[in-house]
mmCIF file of C-alpha atoms in Angstrom:
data_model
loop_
_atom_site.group_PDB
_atom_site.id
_atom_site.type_symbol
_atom_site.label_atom_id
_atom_site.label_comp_id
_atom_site.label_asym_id
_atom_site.label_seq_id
_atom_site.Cartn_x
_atom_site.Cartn_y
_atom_site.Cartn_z
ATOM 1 C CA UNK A 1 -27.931 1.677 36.175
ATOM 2 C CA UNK A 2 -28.912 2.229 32.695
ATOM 3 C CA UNK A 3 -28.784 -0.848 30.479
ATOM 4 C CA UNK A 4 -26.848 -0.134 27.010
ATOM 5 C CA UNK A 5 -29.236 -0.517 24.205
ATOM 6 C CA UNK A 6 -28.775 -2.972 21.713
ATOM 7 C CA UNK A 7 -28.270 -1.811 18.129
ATOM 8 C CA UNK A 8 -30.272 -4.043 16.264
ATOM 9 C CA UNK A 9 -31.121 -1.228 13.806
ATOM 10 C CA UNK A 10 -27.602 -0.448 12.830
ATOM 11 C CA UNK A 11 -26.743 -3.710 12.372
ATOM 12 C CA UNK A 12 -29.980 -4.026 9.839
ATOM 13 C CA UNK A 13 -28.460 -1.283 7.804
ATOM 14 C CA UNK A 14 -25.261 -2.534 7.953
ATOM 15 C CA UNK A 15 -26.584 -6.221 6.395
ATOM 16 C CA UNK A 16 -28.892 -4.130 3.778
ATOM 17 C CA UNK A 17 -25.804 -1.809 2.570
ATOM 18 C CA UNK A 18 -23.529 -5.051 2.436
ATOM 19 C CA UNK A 19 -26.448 -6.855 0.610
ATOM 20 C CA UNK A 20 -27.163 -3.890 -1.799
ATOM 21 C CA UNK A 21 -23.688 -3.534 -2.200
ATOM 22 C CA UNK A 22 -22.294 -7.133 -3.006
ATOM 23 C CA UNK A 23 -24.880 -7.976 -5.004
ATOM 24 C CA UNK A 24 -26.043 -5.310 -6.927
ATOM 25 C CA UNK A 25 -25.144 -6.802 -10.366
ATOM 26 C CA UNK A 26 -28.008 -9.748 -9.121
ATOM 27 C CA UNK A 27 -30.580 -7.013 -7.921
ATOM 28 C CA UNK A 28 -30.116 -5.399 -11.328
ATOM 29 C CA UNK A 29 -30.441 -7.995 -13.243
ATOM 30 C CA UNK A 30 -33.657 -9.263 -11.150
ATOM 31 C CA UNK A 31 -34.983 -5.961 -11.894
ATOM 32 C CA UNK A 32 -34.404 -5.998 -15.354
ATOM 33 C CA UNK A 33 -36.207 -9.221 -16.183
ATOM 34 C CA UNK A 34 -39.370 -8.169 -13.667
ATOM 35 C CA UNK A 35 -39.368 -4.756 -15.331
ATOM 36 C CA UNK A 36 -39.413 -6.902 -18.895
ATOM 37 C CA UNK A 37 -42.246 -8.838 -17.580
ATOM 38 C CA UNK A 38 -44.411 -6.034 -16.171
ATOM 39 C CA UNK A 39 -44.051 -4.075 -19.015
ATOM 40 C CA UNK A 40 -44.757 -7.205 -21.240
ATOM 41 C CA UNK A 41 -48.143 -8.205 -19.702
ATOM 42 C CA UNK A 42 -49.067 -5.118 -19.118
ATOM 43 C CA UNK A 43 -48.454 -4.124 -23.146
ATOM 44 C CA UNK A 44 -50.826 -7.236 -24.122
ATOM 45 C CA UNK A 45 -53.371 -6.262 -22.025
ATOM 46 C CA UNK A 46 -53.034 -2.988 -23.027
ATOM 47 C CA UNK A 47 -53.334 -3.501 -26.440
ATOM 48 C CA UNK A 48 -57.194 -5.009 -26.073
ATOM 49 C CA UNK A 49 -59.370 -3.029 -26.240
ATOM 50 C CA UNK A 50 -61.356 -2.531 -23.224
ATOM 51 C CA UNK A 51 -65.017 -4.113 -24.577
ATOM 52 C CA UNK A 52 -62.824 -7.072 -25.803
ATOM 53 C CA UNK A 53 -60.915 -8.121 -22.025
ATOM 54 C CA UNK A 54 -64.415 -7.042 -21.110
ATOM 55 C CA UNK A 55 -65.648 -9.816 -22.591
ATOM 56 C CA UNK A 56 -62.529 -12.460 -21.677
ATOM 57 C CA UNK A 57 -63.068 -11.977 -18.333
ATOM 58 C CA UNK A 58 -66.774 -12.037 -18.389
ATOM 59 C CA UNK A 59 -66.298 -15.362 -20.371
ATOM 60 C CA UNK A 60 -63.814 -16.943 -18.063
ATOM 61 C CA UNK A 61 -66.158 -16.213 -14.975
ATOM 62 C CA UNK A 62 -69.314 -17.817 -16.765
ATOM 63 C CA UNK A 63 -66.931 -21.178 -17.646
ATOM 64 C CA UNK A 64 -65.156 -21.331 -14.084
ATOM 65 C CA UNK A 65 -67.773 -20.667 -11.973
ATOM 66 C CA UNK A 66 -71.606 -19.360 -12.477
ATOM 67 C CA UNK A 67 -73.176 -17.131 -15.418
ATOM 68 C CA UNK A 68 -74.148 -15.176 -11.762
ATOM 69 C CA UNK A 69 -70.587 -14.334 -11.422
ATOM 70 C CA UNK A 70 -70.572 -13.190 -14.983
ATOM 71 C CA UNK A 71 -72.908 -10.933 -14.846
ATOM 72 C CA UNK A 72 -71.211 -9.363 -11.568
ATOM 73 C CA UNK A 73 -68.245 -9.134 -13.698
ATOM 74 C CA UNK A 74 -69.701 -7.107 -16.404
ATOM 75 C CA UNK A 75 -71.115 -5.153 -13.882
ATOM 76 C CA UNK A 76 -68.094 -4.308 -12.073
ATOM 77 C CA UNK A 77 -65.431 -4.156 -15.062
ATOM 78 C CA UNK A 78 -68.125 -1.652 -16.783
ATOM 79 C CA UNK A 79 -68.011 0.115 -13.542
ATOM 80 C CA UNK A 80 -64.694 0.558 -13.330
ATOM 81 C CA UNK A 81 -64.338 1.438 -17.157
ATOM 82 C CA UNK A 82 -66.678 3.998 -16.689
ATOM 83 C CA UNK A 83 -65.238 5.601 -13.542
ATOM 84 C CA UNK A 84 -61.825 6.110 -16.213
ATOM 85 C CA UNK A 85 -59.943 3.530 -14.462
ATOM 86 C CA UNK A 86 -59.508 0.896 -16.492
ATOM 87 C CA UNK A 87 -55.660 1.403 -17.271
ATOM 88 C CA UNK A 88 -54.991 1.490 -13.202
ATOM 89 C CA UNK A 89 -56.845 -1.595 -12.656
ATOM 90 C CA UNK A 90 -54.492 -3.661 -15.805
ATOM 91 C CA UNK A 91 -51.411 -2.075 -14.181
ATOM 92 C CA UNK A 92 -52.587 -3.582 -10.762
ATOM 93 C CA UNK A 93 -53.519 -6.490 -11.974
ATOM 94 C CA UNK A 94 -50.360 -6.880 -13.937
ATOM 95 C CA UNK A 95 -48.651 -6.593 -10.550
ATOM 96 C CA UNK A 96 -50.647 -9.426 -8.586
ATOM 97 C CA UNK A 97 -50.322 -11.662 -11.668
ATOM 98 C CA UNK A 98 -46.522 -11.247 -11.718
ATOM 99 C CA UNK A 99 -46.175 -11.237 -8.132
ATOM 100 C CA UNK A 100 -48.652 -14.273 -7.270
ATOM 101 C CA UNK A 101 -46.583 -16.622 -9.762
ATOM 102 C CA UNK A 102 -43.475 -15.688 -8.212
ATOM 103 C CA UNK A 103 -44.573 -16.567 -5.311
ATOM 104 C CA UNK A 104 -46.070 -19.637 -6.107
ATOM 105 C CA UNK A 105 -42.799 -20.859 -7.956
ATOM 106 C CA UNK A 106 -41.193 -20.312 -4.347
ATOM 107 C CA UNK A 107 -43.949 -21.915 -2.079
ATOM 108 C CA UNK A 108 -44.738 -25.382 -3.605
ATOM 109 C CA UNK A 109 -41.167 -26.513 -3.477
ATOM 110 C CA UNK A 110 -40.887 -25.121 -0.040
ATOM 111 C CA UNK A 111 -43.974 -26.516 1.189
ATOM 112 C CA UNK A 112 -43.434 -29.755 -0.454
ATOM 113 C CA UNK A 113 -40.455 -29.767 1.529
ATOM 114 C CA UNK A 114 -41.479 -29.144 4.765
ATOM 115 C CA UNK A 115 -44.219 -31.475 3.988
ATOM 116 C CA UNK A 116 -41.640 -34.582 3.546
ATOM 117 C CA UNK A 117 -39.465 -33.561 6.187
ATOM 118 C CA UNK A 118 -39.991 -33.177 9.982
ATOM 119 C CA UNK A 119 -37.008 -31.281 10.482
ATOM 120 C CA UNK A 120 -37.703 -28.737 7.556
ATOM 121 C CA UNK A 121 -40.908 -28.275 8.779
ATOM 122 C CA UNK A 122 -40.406 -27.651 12.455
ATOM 123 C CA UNK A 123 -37.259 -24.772 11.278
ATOM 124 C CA UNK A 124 -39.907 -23.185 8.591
ATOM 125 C CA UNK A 125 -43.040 -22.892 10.549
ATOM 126 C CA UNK A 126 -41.378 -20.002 13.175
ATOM 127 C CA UNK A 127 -40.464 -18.502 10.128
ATOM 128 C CA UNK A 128 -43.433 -18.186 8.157
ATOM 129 C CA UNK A 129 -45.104 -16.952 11.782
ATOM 130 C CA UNK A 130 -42.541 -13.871 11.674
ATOM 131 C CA UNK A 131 -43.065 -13.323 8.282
ATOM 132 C CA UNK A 132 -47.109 -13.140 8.628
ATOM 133 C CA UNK A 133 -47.315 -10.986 11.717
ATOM 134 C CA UNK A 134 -44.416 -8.773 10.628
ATOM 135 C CA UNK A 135 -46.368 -5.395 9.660
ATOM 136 C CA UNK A 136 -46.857 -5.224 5.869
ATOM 137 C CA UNK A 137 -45.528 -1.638 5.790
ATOM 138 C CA UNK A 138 -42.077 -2.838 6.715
ATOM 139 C CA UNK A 139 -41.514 -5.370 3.720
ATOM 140 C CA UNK A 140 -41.166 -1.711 1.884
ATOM 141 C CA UNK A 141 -38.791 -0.745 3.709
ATOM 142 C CA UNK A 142 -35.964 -3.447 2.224
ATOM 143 C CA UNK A 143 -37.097 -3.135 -1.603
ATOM 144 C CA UNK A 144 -36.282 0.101 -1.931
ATOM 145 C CA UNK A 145 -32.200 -0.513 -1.595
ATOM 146 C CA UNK A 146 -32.717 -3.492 -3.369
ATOM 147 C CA UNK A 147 -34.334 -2.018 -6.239
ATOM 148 C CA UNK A 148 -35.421 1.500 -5.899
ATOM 149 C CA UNK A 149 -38.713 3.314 -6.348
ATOM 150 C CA UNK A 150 -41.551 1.860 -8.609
ATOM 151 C CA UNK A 151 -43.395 -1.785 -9.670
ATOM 152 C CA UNK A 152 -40.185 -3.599 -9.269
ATOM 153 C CA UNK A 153 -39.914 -3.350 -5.576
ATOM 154 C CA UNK A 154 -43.534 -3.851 -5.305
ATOM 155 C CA UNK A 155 -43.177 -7.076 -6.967
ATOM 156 C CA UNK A 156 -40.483 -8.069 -4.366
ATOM 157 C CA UNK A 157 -42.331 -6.558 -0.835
ATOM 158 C CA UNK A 158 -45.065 -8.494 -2.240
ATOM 159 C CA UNK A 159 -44.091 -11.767 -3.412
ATOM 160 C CA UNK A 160 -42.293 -12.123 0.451
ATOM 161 C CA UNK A 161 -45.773 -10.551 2.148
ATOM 162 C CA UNK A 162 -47.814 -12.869 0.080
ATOM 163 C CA UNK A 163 -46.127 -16.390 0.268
ATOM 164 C CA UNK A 164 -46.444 -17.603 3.600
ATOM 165 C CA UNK A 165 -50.122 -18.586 2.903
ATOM 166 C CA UNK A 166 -48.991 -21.002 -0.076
ATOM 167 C CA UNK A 167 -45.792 -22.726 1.672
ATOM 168 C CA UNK A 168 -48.878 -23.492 4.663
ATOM 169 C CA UNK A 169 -51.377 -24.615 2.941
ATOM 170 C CA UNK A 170 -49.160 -26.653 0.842
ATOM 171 C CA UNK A 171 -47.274 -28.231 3.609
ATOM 172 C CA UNK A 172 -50.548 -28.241 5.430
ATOM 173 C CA UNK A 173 -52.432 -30.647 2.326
ATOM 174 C CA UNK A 174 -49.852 -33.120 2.083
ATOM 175 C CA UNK A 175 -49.480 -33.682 5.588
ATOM 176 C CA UNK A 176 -53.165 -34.465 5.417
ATOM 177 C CA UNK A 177 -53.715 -37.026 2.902
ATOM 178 C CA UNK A 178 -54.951 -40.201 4.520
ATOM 179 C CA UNK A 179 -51.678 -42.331 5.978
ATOM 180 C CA UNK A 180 -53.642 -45.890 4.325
ATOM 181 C CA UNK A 181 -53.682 -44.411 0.546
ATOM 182 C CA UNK A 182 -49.900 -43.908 1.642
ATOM 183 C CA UNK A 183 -49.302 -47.077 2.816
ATOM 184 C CA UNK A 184 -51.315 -48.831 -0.051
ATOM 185 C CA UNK A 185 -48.755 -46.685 -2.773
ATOM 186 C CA UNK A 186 -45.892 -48.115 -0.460
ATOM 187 C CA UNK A 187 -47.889 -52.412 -1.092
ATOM 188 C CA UNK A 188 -47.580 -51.504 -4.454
ATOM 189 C CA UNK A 189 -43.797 -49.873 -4.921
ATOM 190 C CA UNK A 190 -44.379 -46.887 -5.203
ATOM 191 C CA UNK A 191 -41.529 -44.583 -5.599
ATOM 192 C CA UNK A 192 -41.213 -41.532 -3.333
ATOM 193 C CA UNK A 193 -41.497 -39.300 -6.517
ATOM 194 C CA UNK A 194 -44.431 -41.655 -7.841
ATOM 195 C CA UNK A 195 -46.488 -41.606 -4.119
ATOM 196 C CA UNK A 196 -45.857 -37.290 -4.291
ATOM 197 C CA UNK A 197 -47.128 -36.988 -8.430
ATOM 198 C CA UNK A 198 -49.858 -39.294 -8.337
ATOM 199 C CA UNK A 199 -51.364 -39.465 -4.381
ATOM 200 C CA UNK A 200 -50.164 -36.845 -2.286
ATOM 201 C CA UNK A 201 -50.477 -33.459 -4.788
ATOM 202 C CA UNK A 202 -53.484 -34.476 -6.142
ATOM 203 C CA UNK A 203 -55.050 -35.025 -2.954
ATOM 204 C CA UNK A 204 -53.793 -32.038 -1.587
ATOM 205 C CA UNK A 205 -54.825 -30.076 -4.875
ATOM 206 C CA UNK A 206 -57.962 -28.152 -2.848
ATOM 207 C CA UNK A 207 -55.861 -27.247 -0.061
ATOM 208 C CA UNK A 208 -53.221 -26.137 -2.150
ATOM 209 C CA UNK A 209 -55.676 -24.005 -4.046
ATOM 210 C CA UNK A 210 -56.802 -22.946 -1.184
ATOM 211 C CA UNK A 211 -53.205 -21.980 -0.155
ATOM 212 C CA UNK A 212 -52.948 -20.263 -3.402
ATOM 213 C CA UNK A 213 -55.909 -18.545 -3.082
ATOM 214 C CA UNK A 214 -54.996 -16.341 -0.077
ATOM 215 C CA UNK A 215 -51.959 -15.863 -1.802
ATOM 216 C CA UNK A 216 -53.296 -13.514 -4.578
ATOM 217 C CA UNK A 217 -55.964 -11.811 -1.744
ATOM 218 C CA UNK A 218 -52.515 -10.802 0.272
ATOM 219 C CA UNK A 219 -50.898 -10.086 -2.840
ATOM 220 C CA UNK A 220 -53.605 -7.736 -4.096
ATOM 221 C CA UNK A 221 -54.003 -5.597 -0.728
ATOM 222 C CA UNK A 222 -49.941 -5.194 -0.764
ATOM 223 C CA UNK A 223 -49.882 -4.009 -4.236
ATOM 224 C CA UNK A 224 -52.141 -1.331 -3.128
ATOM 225 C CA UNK A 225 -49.772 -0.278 -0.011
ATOM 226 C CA UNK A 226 -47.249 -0.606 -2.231
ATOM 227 C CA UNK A 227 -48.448 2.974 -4.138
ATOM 228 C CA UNK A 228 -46.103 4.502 -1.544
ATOM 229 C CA UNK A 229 -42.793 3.400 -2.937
ATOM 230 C CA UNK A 230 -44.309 4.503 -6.804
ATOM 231 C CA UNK A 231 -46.144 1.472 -7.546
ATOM 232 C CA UNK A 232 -48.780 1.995 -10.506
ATOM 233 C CA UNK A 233 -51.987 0.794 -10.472
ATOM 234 C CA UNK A 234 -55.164 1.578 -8.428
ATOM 235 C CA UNK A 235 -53.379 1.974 -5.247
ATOM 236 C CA UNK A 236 -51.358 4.933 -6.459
ATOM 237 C CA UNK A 237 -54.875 6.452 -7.286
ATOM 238 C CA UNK A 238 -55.736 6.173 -3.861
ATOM 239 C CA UNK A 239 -52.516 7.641 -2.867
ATOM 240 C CA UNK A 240 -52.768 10.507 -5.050
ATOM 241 C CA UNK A 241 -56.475 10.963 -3.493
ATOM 242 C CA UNK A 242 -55.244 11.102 -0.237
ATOM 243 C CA UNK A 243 -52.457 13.899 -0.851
ATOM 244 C CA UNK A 244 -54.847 15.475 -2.547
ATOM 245 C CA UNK A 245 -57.768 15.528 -0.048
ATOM 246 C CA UNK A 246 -60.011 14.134 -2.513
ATOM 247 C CA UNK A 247 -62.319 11.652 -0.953
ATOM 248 C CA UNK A 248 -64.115 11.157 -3.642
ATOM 249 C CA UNK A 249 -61.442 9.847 -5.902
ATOM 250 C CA UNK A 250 -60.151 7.829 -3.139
ATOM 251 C CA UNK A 251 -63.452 5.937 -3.068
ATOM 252 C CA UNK A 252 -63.488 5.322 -6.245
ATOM 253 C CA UNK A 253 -60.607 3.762 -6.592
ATOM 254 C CA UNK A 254 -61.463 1.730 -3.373
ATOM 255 C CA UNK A 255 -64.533 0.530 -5.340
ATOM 256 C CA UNK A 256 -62.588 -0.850 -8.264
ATOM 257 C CA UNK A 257 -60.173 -2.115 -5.581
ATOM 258 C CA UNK A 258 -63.033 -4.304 -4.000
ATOM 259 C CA UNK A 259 -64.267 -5.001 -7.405
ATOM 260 C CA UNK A 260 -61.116 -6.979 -8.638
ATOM 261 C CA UNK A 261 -60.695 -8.232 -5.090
ATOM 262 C CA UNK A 262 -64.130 -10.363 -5.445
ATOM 263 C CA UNK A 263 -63.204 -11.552 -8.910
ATOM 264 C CA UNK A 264 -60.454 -12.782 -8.330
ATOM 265 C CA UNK A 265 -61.401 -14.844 -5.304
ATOM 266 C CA UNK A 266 -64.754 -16.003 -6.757
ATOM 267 C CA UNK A 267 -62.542 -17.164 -9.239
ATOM 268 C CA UNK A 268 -60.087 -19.051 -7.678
ATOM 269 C CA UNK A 269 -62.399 -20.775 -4.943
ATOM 270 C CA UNK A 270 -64.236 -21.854 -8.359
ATOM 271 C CA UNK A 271 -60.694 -23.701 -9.298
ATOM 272 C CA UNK A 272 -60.766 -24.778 -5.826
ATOM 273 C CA UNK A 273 -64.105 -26.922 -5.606
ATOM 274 C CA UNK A 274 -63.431 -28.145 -9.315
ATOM 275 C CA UNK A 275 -67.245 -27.712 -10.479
ATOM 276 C CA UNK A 276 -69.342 -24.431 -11.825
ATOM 277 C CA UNK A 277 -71.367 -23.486 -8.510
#
């Protein structure tokens, strides 16, 4: 007796199709005002010269963190400068800038949330589970409906790849601060808004950064995948490498890849601990 397959995928098109098509003034104008931004940062950065964001970023490693990771900056930006490319790497990081605060915006509320309520928490933590083992290929396969081919559905695939790690961590810091500092804010009135703004967030601040910090590392590695639905940046240099068969090229862009992958996180675990290291 043969068991009649469930269409599962049919009705997935069916909800995309019905999404794409009742809302398509929304999707527009979402892609409108990311396109606006994209194009925005990425004119400003563009409009440095190299030497001189050079210098910015070698500048803002040597006050966050270490005149060692300075150094390792100039080394790597001058590397990737002098491989020729230094407009991929803006475009790309453009695209984990954009697509990092988006997420963020969406994650603190949420976690705070969760955080404060048992219920909320208990319905969001099967979802974030389905969202982080849910292959990253297939969060392409809903942008492109939504808002065709290029850096505007990479923004969306990544923003929902990349924000599980922020709604945890927040959630995850709150729930951790010390019940006797809450009880003592309770002794002394403390409002519910007052004991979240002046105990709870900033103890949970190096969790949070924490949270925030895997964030942009998930964000960076999808904006790379993302080359396959036209995404700019160093990823579609990769891409172009591999339909080319050039190995070569595809390494270098790699390179660069890991280069802005270390900065960034040397970076933001120097937020994290608060102190140059």
């Amino acid at each position: 007796m043969e068991i009649p397959s469930i269409p599962l995928g049919q009705w997935i098109e069916g909800g995309l199709d019905w999404l794409t098509t009742e809302y398509s003034g929304v999707t527009r104008a979402i892609s409108r005002v990311t396109q606006t931004g994209i194009d925005g940062l990425n004119d400003a950065l563009f409009w440095l010269p190299p030497w001189a964001l050079l210098l910015i970023i070698v500048g803002l490693c040597w006050w966050v963190a270490s005149y060692r990771l300075a150094i390792g900056a100039a080394l790597g930006m001058a590397l990737i400068w002098n491989l020729d490319l230094w407009d991929p790497m803006i475009e790309t990081l453009t695209l984990v800038v954009i697509a990092t605060l988006v997420a963020v915006v969406i994650a603190l509320p949420v976690g705070i949330a969760a955080a404060l309520s048992e219920r909320l928490y208990r319905t969001i933590m099967p979802v974030l589970d389905f969202m982080q083992t849910m292959p990253a290929f297939v969060y392409l396969i809903p942008a492109i409906p939504f808002f065709g081919i290029g850096s505007v559905s990479a923004i969306f695939a990544t923003v929902i790849f990349s924000m599980p790690p922020a709604i945890r961590f927040t959630t995850l810091g709150i729930r951790q601060v010390p019940k006797d500092l809450i009880e003592a804010a309770d002794a002394y009135g403390a409002t519910r808004r007052q004991k979240l703004l002046k105990v709870q967030l900033p103890l949970s601040l190096p969790t949070l950064m924490a949270g925030i910090n895997q964030t942009i590392m998930l964000a960076l590695s999808m904006v790379v995948i993302a080359a396959m639905i036209g995404a700019d940046g160093l990823g579609s240099e990769v891409w172009r490498a591999i339909q080319r068969l050039r190995p070569g090229d595809g390494f270098e862009a790699g390179i660069a890849v890991v280069i802005l992958a270390m900065l960034l996180d040397r970076v933001t675990q120097s937020l994290r601990k608060g102190r140059k290291s």
